[in-house]
């Protein structure tokens, strides 16, 4: 149930004059795939007239959006302070669009606005990410651009620069991640603290964070009202990622980060999920994840209900997943509700990925398979488990050679400890991984057994092959169906060095990695773009 508004608030709302009328008169132009706010502002006396139990966050406010070629969207709106309600719109196609507001409050209802969607000016923005219908284990953007997912876990990213609108820490940090090939960030909508680094242990520890998502506190929250300073800051963080072409894998809830959430299935719970959709569905780079560690939520009806709620209320139908609920994934409980599988596997990386891809024709991301230690070695850690950077990237290669994708963890940025000035060795290793696959037509290849005597193989038979080895071992590779000899090239995953490996014709080729590379990781690329 929503809180009833007092008669004083109703009177002031009836006198509202939406700012969108002025915007319409000025001829607003909005780039395709760029979020734009249309504001509908109450009279100045509205805030002063409000009195308990009135709550502007609970005013129903939405809009019907109509665009070219019969495109229609129903967008939820949100209250953004100072007597202002907003609609955040992201046009999906160029041309003329109209807005018609809907509300039970007369002053907010049936207001009109219009705008023109123009060409997207950014080379980093390609529209919404979707599952490729022709190759359902892969992703592709609206404009046809291929997408090779290389993730970075940074749960508390939004806790940085909380009182710094210019994002002086976040901007260079994101630039560094992009420069090393990372193109999606896993982050919480809100997280409070970790059990393994509880409280403020030093200046780089952001749990508890400097701002709370609701009014009140985590101990005594007011889940009916949002802390607008927190969410306006979150807006800036989302926009910083969008402009760089970074996908935001947004964890709507988390079950092991000390958050006191609204009661399951309550009006405040609905309000929270609707709030996230209203503020962030317009960002084409957003992907919804119901919850990190969703296996801790034992109420299956609640989980399914939340997934259906997101589906029903998201006008753009952004990608939707649920993190690491393995037993329910395996029995097919989410098959018709989510777009891809989000897992964590800390062993049998290849075998697990192959098994999950066989279960259903959709993408699978192993979002958590290892944690790189800090510069002090194996004892330098935030969480109790760490691995050397070479081991973390080795696991990543196993995941990608099985036809899946993954995400990188650094112990000092993954959770509430954020040491953004660090540049651990794993950054370069994952940059090399991305560079290698960008030089292939990875979306055409599939994990294939029996073609190589050692290591793992991806293949598009007769056209392109990738082999990955855990060390310097001679092996044979079987090539079949090639119309001409295929160029072969060695690749060192830890240095990015490339060496010619000759040309391979049909049949069993005997191959030996460069001896001076020693017992390091080795990859071989045959055919593809390079012939």
Coordinates of C-alpha atoms in Angstrom, one line a residue:
X1 CA 0.0 0.0 0.0
X2 CA 1.2 3.5 -0.8
X3 CA 1.1 6.3 1.8
X4 CA -1.9 8.6 1.4
X5 CA -1.0 12.3 0.7
X6 CA -2.3 15.1 2.9
X7 CA -4.8 17.5 1.4
X8 CA -2.2 20.3 1.5
X9 CA 0.1 18.4 -0.7
X10 CA -2.7 17.5 -3.1
X11 CA -3.5 21.2 -3.5
X12 CA 0.1 22.1 -4.3
X13 CA 0.4 19.3 -6.7
X14 CA -2.7 20.4 -8.6
X15 CA -0.9 23.7 -9.3
X16 CA 2.2 22.2 -10.8
X17 CA 3.8 23.5 -14.0
X18 CA 6.1 20.9 -15.6
X19 CA 9.5 22.1 -16.8
X20 CA 9.1 19.8 -19.8
X21 CA 6.8 22.3 -21.4
X22 CA 9.7 24.8 -21.6
X23 CA 11.9 22.1 -22.9
X24 CA 9.5 21.3 -25.7
X25 CA 9.2 24.9 -26.8
X26 CA 13.0 25.1 -27.0
X27 CA 13.2 22.0 -29.4
X28 CA 15.1 19.5 -27.3
X29 CA 17.5 17.2 -29.1
X30 CA 18.6 14.0 -27.4
X31 CA 21.3 11.8 -28.8
X32 CA 20.3 8.2 -29.4
X33 CA 21.1 5.9 -26.4
X34 CA 21.9 8.9 -24.1
X35 CA 19.8 9.3 -21.0
X36 CA 18.0 12.6 -20.7
X37 CA 15.9 13.9 -17.8
X38 CA 12.6 15.7 -18.3
X39 CA 11.6 17.5 -15.1
X40 CA 8.1 18.3 -13.8
X41 CA 8.5 20.7 -11.0
X42 CA 5.9 21.4 -8.3
X43 CA 5.2 24.9 -7.1
X44 CA 7.8 26.3 -4.6
X45 CA 5.4 25.9 -1.7
X46 CA 5.1 22.2 -2.2
X47 CA 8.0 21.2 -0.1
X48 CA 6.9 23.5 2.7
X49 CA 3.4 22.2 2.6
X50 CA 4.4 18.6 2.9
X51 CA 3.8 17.1 6.3
X52 CA 3.9 13.5 7.7
X53 CA 2.7 11.1 6.6
X54 CA 3.0 12.5 3.0
X55 CA 5.8 11.1 1.0
X56 CA 6.7 12.4 -2.5
X57 CA 8.7 9.2 -3.2
X58 CA 5.4 7.3 -3.2
X59 CA 3.6 9.4 -5.7
X60 CA 2.7 7.3 -8.7
X61 CA 4.3 8.9 -11.8
X62 CA 5.0 7.5 -15.2
X63 CA 4.8 8.3 -18.9
X64 CA 3.8 6.9 -22.2
X65 CA 6.6 7.5 -24.7
X66 CA 6.0 7.2 -28.4
X67 CA 8.7 7.3 -31.1
X68 CA 9.2 6.6 -34.8
X69 CA 7.8 3.5 -36.5
X70 CA 5.3 2.8 -33.8
X71 CA 7.8 2.4 -30.9
X72 CA 6.2 2.8 -27.6
X73 CA 7.5 2.7 -24.0
X74 CA 6.0 3.1 -20.6
X75 CA 8.5 4.7 -18.3
X76 CA 8.4 4.9 -14.5
X77 CA 9.3 8.3 -13.1
X78 CA 10.9 9.3 -9.8
X79 CA 11.0 12.1 -7.3
X80 CA 14.3 13.9 -7.3
X81 CA 13.9 16.5 -4.6
X82 CA 12.8 20.2 -4.5
X83 CA 9.3 19.4 -5.6
X84 CA 10.6 17.9 -8.8
X85 CA 9.6 14.6 -10.5
X86 CA 11.6 13.3 -13.4
X87 CA 11.4 11.0 -16.4
X88 CA 14.7 9.7 -17.6
X89 CA 14.4 8.9 -21.3
X90 CA 16.9 7.2 -23.6
X91 CA 15.7 7.1 -27.2
X92 CA 16.3 3.8 -29.0
X93 CA 16.0 5.2 -32.5
X94 CA 16.4 8.6 -34.2
X95 CA 13.4 10.8 -35.0
X96 CA 10.5 12.6 -33.3
X97 CA 9.3 11.4 -29.8
X98 CA 6.4 12.5 -27.6
X99 CA 5.9 12.1 -23.9
X100 CA 2.5 11.9 -22.1
X101 CA 2.6 11.7 -18.3
X102 CA 0.4 9.5 -16.1
X103 CA -0.4 10.0 -12.4
X104 CA -3.3 9.9 -10.1
X105 CA -2.3 13.5 -9.1
X106 CA -4.0 15.8 -11.6
X107 CA -1.1 18.3 -11.8
X108 CA 1.2 15.5 -12.8
X109 CA -1.2 13.7 -15.2
X110 CA -1.5 14.1 -19.0
X111 CA 1.3 16.6 -19.3
X112 CA 2.9 16.7 -22.8
X113 CA 6.4 17.1 -24.0
X114 CA 8.4 16.2 -27.1
X115 CA 11.9 15.9 -28.3
X116 CA 13.9 14.8 -31.4
X117 CA 16.4 11.9 -31.1
X118 CA 19.5 12.6 -33.1
X119 CA 22.5 10.5 -34.1
X120 CA 24.7 9.1 -31.3
X121 CA 28.0 11.0 -31.4
X122 CA 30.1 8.6 -29.3
X123 CA 32.3 5.9 -30.7
X124 CA 32.2 4.2 -27.3
X125 CA 28.4 3.8 -27.2
X126 CA 26.8 1.1 -29.3
X127 CA 23.3 0.9 -27.8
X128 CA 21.9 -1.9 -25.7
X129 CA 23.8 -5.2 -25.2
X130 CA 21.7 -8.2 -26.2
X131 CA 22.1 -12.0 -26.6
X132 CA 23.1 -12.8 -30.2
X133 CA 20.1 -14.7 -31.6
X134 CA 22.3 -16.4 -34.2
X135 CA 25.0 -17.4 -31.7
X136 CA 23.1 -17.6 -28.3
X137 CA 26.3 -18.1 -26.3
X138 CA 27.5 -14.7 -27.4
X139 CA 26.5 -11.0 -26.9
X140 CA 26.1 -8.3 -29.6
X141 CA 25.2 -4.6 -29.4
X142 CA 22.3 -2.9 -31.1
X143 CA 24.5 -1.5 -33.8
X144 CA 26.0 -4.9 -34.6
X145 CA 29.3 -4.3 -32.7
X146 CA 30.7 -7.6 -31.2
X147 CA 31.2 -7.7 -27.5
X148 CA 33.9 -9.7 -25.8
X149 CA 33.0 -9.6 -22.0
X150 CA 36.0 -8.9 -19.8
X151 CA 34.7 -7.9 -16.3
X152 CA 36.1 -6.2 -13.3
X153 CA 34.6 -6.6 -9.8
X154 CA 34.3 -3.3 -7.9
X155 CA 31.4 -3.6 -5.6
X156 CA 31.9 -0.3 -3.8
X157 CA 32.8 1.8 -6.8
X158 CA 30.1 4.3 -6.0
X159 CA 31.6 4.9 -2.6
X160 CA 34.5 6.8 -4.1
X161 CA 34.2 10.6 -4.5
X162 CA 31.0 10.7 -2.5
X163 CA 31.4 14.4 -1.9
X164 CA 33.3 15.2 -5.1
X165 CA 30.9 15.9 -8.0
X166 CA 33.8 16.0 -10.5
X167 CA 34.7 12.4 -9.6
X168 CA 38.4 13.1 -9.4
X169 CA 39.2 9.6 -8.3
X170 CA 36.7 7.6 -10.3
X171 CA 37.5 9.2 -13.7
X172 CA 41.2 8.2 -13.8
X173 CA 40.4 4.8 -12.3
X174 CA 37.9 4.1 -15.0
X175 CA 40.3 5.3 -17.7
X176 CA 42.9 2.9 -16.3
X177 CA 40.5 0.0 -16.4
X178 CA 39.5 0.7 -20.0
X179 CA 43.1 1.0 -21.0
X180 CA 43.6 -2.5 -19.7
X181 CA 40.7 -4.0 -21.7
X182 CA 38.0 -4.2 -19.0
X183 CA 34.6 -3.4 -20.4
X184 CA 32.1 -4.3 -17.7
X185 CA 32.1 -3.6 -14.0
X186 CA 30.2 -5.6 -11.4
X187 CA 29.0 -3.2 -8.7
X188 CA 26.4 -3.2 -5.9
X189 CA 23.4 -0.8 -5.9
X190 CA 24.3 -0.6 -2.2
X191 CA 26.5 -2.5 0.1
X192 CA 27.3 -1.7 3.7
X193 CA 30.2 -3.7 5.1
X194 CA 32.1 -6.9 4.8
X195 CA 32.5 -9.5 7.6
X196 CA 36.2 -10.0 6.8
X197 CA 37.2 -6.3 7.0
X198 CA 34.5 -5.0 9.4
X199 CA 34.4 -1.3 10.1
X200 CA 36.7 1.5 9.0
X201 CA 40.1 -0.2 9.2
X202 CA 42.0 2.6 7.3
X203 CA 41.4 5.5 4.8
X204 CA 40.9 3.1 1.9
X205 CA 38.2 1.1 3.7
X206 CA 34.8 2.3 2.5
X207 CA 32.6 -0.1 4.6
X208 CA 30.4 1.4 5.9
X209 CA 30.3 3.9 3.0
X210 CA 30.3 7.7 3.4
X211 CA 26.6 8.0 2.3
X212 CA 23.6 5.8 3.0
X213 CA 21.1 4.9 0.2
X214 CA 18.0 5.6 2.2
X215 CA 17.2 8.2 4.9
X216 CA 18.1 7.1 8.4
X217 CA 20.9 4.7 8.9
X218 CA 21.6 1.0 8.3
X219 CA 20.7 0.3 11.9
X220 CA 17.5 2.4 11.8
X221 CA 16.6 2.8 8.1
X222 CA 13.7 4.7 6.7
X223 CA 13.1 2.5 3.6
X224 CA 10.2 4.7 2.5
X225 CA 12.5 7.6 1.6
X226 CA 15.7 7.7 -0.4
X227 CA 18.9 9.7 0.3
X228 CA 18.9 11.8 -2.8
X229 CA 22.5 12.8 -2.4
X230 CA 23.6 9.2 -2.6
X231 CA 21.5 8.5 -5.8
X232 CA 22.5 11.7 -7.6
X233 CA 26.1 10.7 -7.0
X234 CA 25.3 7.2 -8.3
X235 CA 23.9 8.8 -11.4
X236 CA 27.2 10.5 -12.1
X237 CA 29.1 7.2 -11.7
X238 CA 26.7 5.4 -14.1
X239 CA 27.2 8.2 -16.6
X240 CA 31.0 8.0 -16.3
X241 CA 30.8 4.3 -17.2
X242 CA 28.3 4.9 -20.1
X243 CA 30.5 7.5 -21.7
X244 CA 33.4 5.0 -21.7
X245 CA 31.4 2.2 -23.1
X246 CA 31.6 0.2 -19.8
X247 CA 28.7 -2.1 -19.1
X248 CA 27.3 -1.7 -15.5
X249 CA 26.5 -5.2 -14.1
X250 CA 24.3 -3.8 -11.3
X251 CA 23.6 -6.0 -8.3
X252 CA 20.2 -4.9 -7.1
X253 CA 20.7 -6.7 -3.8
X254 CA 23.5 -8.5 -2.0
X255 CA 23.1 -11.1 0.8
X256 CA 26.5 -11.0 2.5
X257 CA 27.4 -7.3 2.8
X258 CA 25.6 -6.4 6.1
X259 CA 22.7 -4.5 4.5
X260 CA 19.4 -4.1 6.3
X261 CA 17.0 -4.4 3.3
X262 CA 13.3 -3.6 3.1
X263 CA 11.1 -6.5 4.2
X264 CA 10.6 -9.0 1.4
X265 CA 7.5 -8.3 -0.7
X266 CA 6.7 -5.1 1.2
X267 CA 5.6 -1.8 -0.4
X268 CA 9.1 -0.5 0.4
X269 CA 10.7 -3.5 -1.4
X270 CA 8.6 -2.8 -4.5
X271 CA 9.5 0.9 -4.2
X272 CA 13.2 0.1 -4.1
X273 CA 13.2 -2.1 -7.2
X274 CA 11.0 0.4 -9.0
X275 CA 13.4 3.2 -8.0
X276 CA 16.4 1.4 -9.5
X277 CA 14.5 0.8 -12.7
X278 CA 13.2 4.4 -12.9
X279 CA 16.6 5.9 -12.4
X280 CA 18.8 3.5 -14.4
X281 CA 16.8 1.6 -17.0
X282 CA 17.5 4.5 -19.4
X283 CA 21.2 3.8 -19.3
X284 CA 21.8 1.5 -22.2
X285 CA 24.9 0.1 -20.4
X286 CA 23.0 -1.3 -17.4
X287 CA 22.5 -5.0 -16.8
X288 CA 20.3 -6.1 -13.9
X289 CA 21.4 -8.8 -11.5
X290 CA 18.8 -9.6 -8.8
X291 CA 21.4 -10.2 -6.2
X292 CA 25.0 -11.2 -5.5
X293 CA 25.1 -14.5 -3.6
X294 CA 21.4 -15.1 -4.4
X295 CA 21.7 -18.7 -3.1
X296 CA 21.4 -17.2 0.4
X297 CA 17.8 -16.1 -0.3
X298 CA 15.8 -19.3 0.5
X299 CA 12.4 -17.9 -0.5
X300 CA 12.2 -19.2 -4.1
X301 CA 8.9 -17.5 -4.7
X302 CA 10.4 -14.2 -3.7
X303 CA 13.3 -14.6 -6.1
X304 CA 11.1 -15.5 -9.0
X305 CA 8.7 -12.7 -8.1
X306 CA 11.5 -10.1 -8.1
X307 CA 12.7 -11.3 -11.5
X308 CA 9.2 -11.0 -12.9
X309 CA 8.9 -7.6 -11.3
X310 CA 12.0 -6.3 -13.1
X311 CA 10.8 -7.8 -16.3
X312 CA 7.4 -6.2 -16.0
X313 CA 8.6 -2.8 -15.0
X314 CA 11.7 -2.3 -17.2
X315 CA 10.5 -0.6 -20.4
X316 CA 13.8 -1.2 -22.2
X317 CA 14.1 -4.9 -21.3
X318 CA 17.8 -4.7 -20.3
X319 CA 19.7 -7.9 -19.8
X320 CA 18.7 -9.7 -16.6
X321 CA 20.5 -12.3 -14.6
X322 CA 20.9 -13.7 -11.1
X323 CA 24.2 -14.5 -9.4
X324 CA 25.4 -17.9 -8.4
X325 CA 22.2 -19.7 -7.5
X326 CA 23.7 -22.9 -8.9
X327 CA 21.1 -25.5 -7.8
X328 CA 18.2 -23.5 -9.2
X329 CA 20.1 -22.8 -12.4
X330 CA 20.8 -26.5 -12.8
X331 CA 17.2 -27.5 -12.4
X332 CA 16.1 -24.8 -15.0
X333 CA 14.2 -22.6 -12.5
X334 CA 15.4 -19.4 -14.2
X335 CA 15.4 -20.5 -17.8
X336 CA 12.5 -18.3 -19.0
X337 CA 13.2 -15.4 -16.6
X338 CA 16.9 -14.4 -17.2
X339 CA 19.0 -13.8 -20.2
X340 CA 22.3 -15.4 -19.2
X341 CA 23.8 -17.3 -16.4
X342 CA 26.0 -15.6 -13.8
X343 CA 28.1 -18.0 -11.8
X344 CA 31.1 -18.3 -9.6
X345 CA 33.3 -21.4 -9.8
X346 CA 36.6 -21.7 -7.9
X347 CA 37.6 -25.0 -9.3
X348 CA 37.1 -27.1 -12.5
X349 CA 36.8 -23.9 -14.4
X350 CA 36.6 -25.4 -17.9
X351 CA 34.5 -28.4 -16.9
X352 CA 32.0 -26.3 -15.1
X353 CA 31.7 -23.9 -18.0
X354 CA 31.2 -26.6 -20.5
X355 CA 28.5 -28.2 -18.4
X356 CA 26.7 -24.9 -17.9
X357 CA 26.8 -24.1 -21.6
X358 CA 25.4 -27.5 -22.5
X359 CA 22.5 -27.1 -20.1
X360 CA 21.1 -24.1 -22.1
X361 CA 21.9 -22.1 -25.2
X362 CA 22.7 -18.8 -23.5
X363 CA 25.9 -16.9 -22.4
X364 CA 27.6 -18.0 -19.2
X365 CA 29.8 -15.6 -17.2
X366 CA 32.0 -17.0 -14.4
X367 CA 32.1 -13.8 -12.4
X368 CA 34.3 -15.0 -9.6
X369 CA 37.1 -17.6 -10.1
X370 CA 40.1 -16.0 -8.3
X371 CA 41.4 -13.1 -6.4
X372 CA 44.8 -11.5 -7.1
X373 CA 46.9 -10.7 -4.0
X374 CA 48.4 -7.3 -3.3
X375 CA 52.0 -6.2 -3.9
X376 CA 53.1 -7.7 -0.7
X377 CA 52.5 -11.3 -1.9
X378 CA 50.2 -14.0 -0.7
X379 CA 49.8 -12.5 2.8
X380 CA 48.7 -9.1 1.3
X381 CA 44.9 -9.6 1.1
X382 CA 41.6 -8.1 2.0
X383 CA 39.5 -11.3 1.8
X384 CA 40.9 -14.6 3.2
X385 CA 41.6 -16.2 -0.2
X386 CA 44.1 -14.9 -2.8
X387 CA 46.1 -16.3 -5.7
X388 CA 49.1 -15.1 -7.7
X389 CA 48.2 -13.0 -10.8
X390 CA 49.6 -15.8 -13.1
X391 CA 47.1 -18.3 -11.6
X392 CA 44.2 -15.9 -11.8
X393 CA 44.8 -15.3 -15.5
X394 CA 45.4 -19.0 -16.2
X395 CA 42.0 -19.7 -14.8
X396 CA 40.6 -17.0 -17.0
X397 CA 42.1 -18.6 -20.1
X398 CA 40.5 -21.9 -19.2
X399 CA 37.1 -20.2 -18.8
X400 CA 37.3 -18.4 -22.2
X401 CA 38.7 -21.5 -24.0
X402 CA 35.5 -23.3 -22.7
X403 CA 33.3 -20.8 -24.6
X404 CA 32.4 -18.6 -21.6
X405 CA 33.6 -15.3 -20.1
X406 CA 34.8 -14.0 -16.8
X407 CA 35.6 -11.2 -14.4
X408 CA 38.8 -10.2 -12.7
X409 CA 39.2 -9.6 -8.9
X410 CA 41.9 -7.6 -7.2
X411 CA 41.9 -8.0 -3.5
X412 CA 42.2 -4.2 -2.9
X413 CA 39.4 -3.0 -5.2
X414 CA 36.9 -5.9 -5.3
X415 CA 35.1 -5.1 -2.1
X416 CA 35.0 -2.3 0.5
X417 CA 38.8 -1.6 0.4
X418 CA 39.5 0.6 -2.6
X419 CA 43.2 1.2 -3.5
X420 CA 42.6 2.7 -7.0
X421 CA 46.2 3.9 -7.3
X422 CA 47.4 0.3 -7.4
X423 CA 48.2 -1.2 -10.8
X424 CA 48.6 -4.9 -10.1
X425 CA 50.4 -7.3 -12.6
X426 CA 47.0 -8.9 -13.5
X427 CA 45.9 -5.7 -15.2
X428 CA 48.5 -6.3 -17.9
X429 CA 47.8 -10.0 -18.1
X430 CA 44.1 -9.4 -18.7
X431 CA 44.9 -6.7 -21.2
X432 CA 46.9 -9.3 -23.2
X433 CA 44.0 -11.7 -23.0
X434 CA 41.6 -9.1 -24.4
X435 CA 44.1 -8.1 -27.1
X436 CA 44.5 -11.7 -28.2
X437 CA 40.8 -12.4 -28.5
X438 CA 40.1 -9.1 -30.2
X439 CA 42.4 -10.4 -33.0
X440 CA 40.2 -13.4 -33.5
X441 CA 36.6 -14.1 -34.6
X442 CA 35.9 -15.7 -31.2
X443 CA 32.2 -15.6 -31.6
X444 CA 32.4 -18.1 -34.5
X445 CA 34.5 -20.6 -32.5
X446 CA 33.4 -23.3 -30.1
X447 CA 35.2 -25.5 -27.6
X448 CA 36.2 -28.6 -29.4
X449 CA 37.6 -31.9 -28.0
X450 CA 39.9 -34.2 -29.9
X451 CA 41.7 -31.7 -32.2
X452 CA 44.7 -31.2 -30.0
X453 CA 46.8 -33.7 -28.1
X454 CA 47.5 -31.2 -25.3
X455 CA 45.7 -28.2 -23.8
X456 CA 42.3 -26.8 -24.7
X457 CA 41.0 -25.8 -28.1
X458 CA 38.4 -23.4 -29.6
X459 CA 37.7 -24.0 -33.3
X460 CA 35.8 -22.9 -36.3
X461 CA 36.8 -25.9 -38.3
X462 CA 38.8 -25.2 -41.4
X463 CA 38.9 -21.4 -40.7
X464 CA 40.3 -20.6 -37.2
X465 CA 41.7 -22.4 -34.1
X466 CA 42.9 -21.3 -30.7
X467 CA 44.9 -23.6 -28.5
X468 CA 45.9 -22.8 -24.9
X469 CA 48.5 -24.7 -22.9
X470 CA 49.6 -24.6 -19.3
X471 CA 53.2 -25.0 -20.2
X472 CA 55.9 -25.7 -22.8
X473 CA 54.7 -29.0 -24.3
X474 CA 54.9 -30.4 -27.8
X475 CA 51.5 -31.3 -29.2
X476 CA 49.6 -32.0 -32.4
X477 CA 46.7 -30.0 -33.8
X478 CA 44.3 -31.5 -36.4
X479 CA 43.2 -29.1 -39.1
X480 CA 40.3 -30.2 -41.4
X481 CA 38.5 -28.4 -44.2
X482 CA 40.9 -25.6 -44.8
X483 CA 40.8 -24.3 -48.4
X484 CA 44.4 -23.1 -48.1
X485 CA 47.2 -23.3 -45.6
X486 CA 46.4 -21.3 -42.4
X487 CA 48.9 -18.9 -40.8
X488 CA 49.8 -19.9 -37.2
X489 CA 51.2 -17.6 -34.5
X490 CA 52.4 -18.2 -31.0
X491 CA 51.2 -15.9 -28.2
X492 CA 52.6 -15.4 -24.7
X493 CA 49.7 -14.6 -22.4
X494 CA 51.9 -13.0 -19.8
X495 CA 53.9 -10.7 -22.0
X496 CA 51.7 -10.3 -25.2
X497 CA 54.7 -11.4 -27.3
X498 CA 53.8 -13.0 -30.7
X499 CA 56.0 -15.4 -32.7
X500 CA 55.4 -16.8 -36.1
X501 CA 54.6 -20.5 -36.1
X502 CA 54.5 -21.1 -39.9
X503 CA 51.5 -22.2 -41.9
X504 CA 49.4 -25.3 -41.3
X505 CA 47.7 -27.4 -43.9
X506 CA 45.0 -30.0 -43.4
X507 CA 46.1 -32.9 -41.3
X508 CA 47.9 -33.4 -38.0
X509 CA 50.5 -30.6 -37.5
X510 CA 53.3 -31.3 -34.9
X511 CA 54.0 -28.1 -32.9
X512 CA 56.4 -27.1 -30.2
X513 CA 56.1 -23.7 -28.3
X514 CA 59.2 -21.5 -28.3
X515 CA 61.7 -23.1 -25.9
X516 CA 62.8 -19.8 -24.4
X517 CA 59.3 -19.2 -23.0
X518 CA 59.9 -22.1 -20.6
X519 CA 57.1 -23.5 -18.5
X520 CA 54.9 -20.5 -19.0
X521 CA 51.4 -20.2 -20.3
X522 CA 51.2 -20.5 -24.1
X523 CA 48.5 -19.8 -26.7
X524 CA 48.5 -20.6 -30.4
X525 CA 46.3 -18.8 -33.0
X526 CA 45.7 -20.4 -36.4
X527 CA 43.9 -18.8 -39.3
X528 CA 41.1 -16.3 -38.7
X529 CA 41.6 -12.6 -39.6
X530 CA 45.3 -13.1 -40.4
X531 CA 44.6 -15.9 -42.9

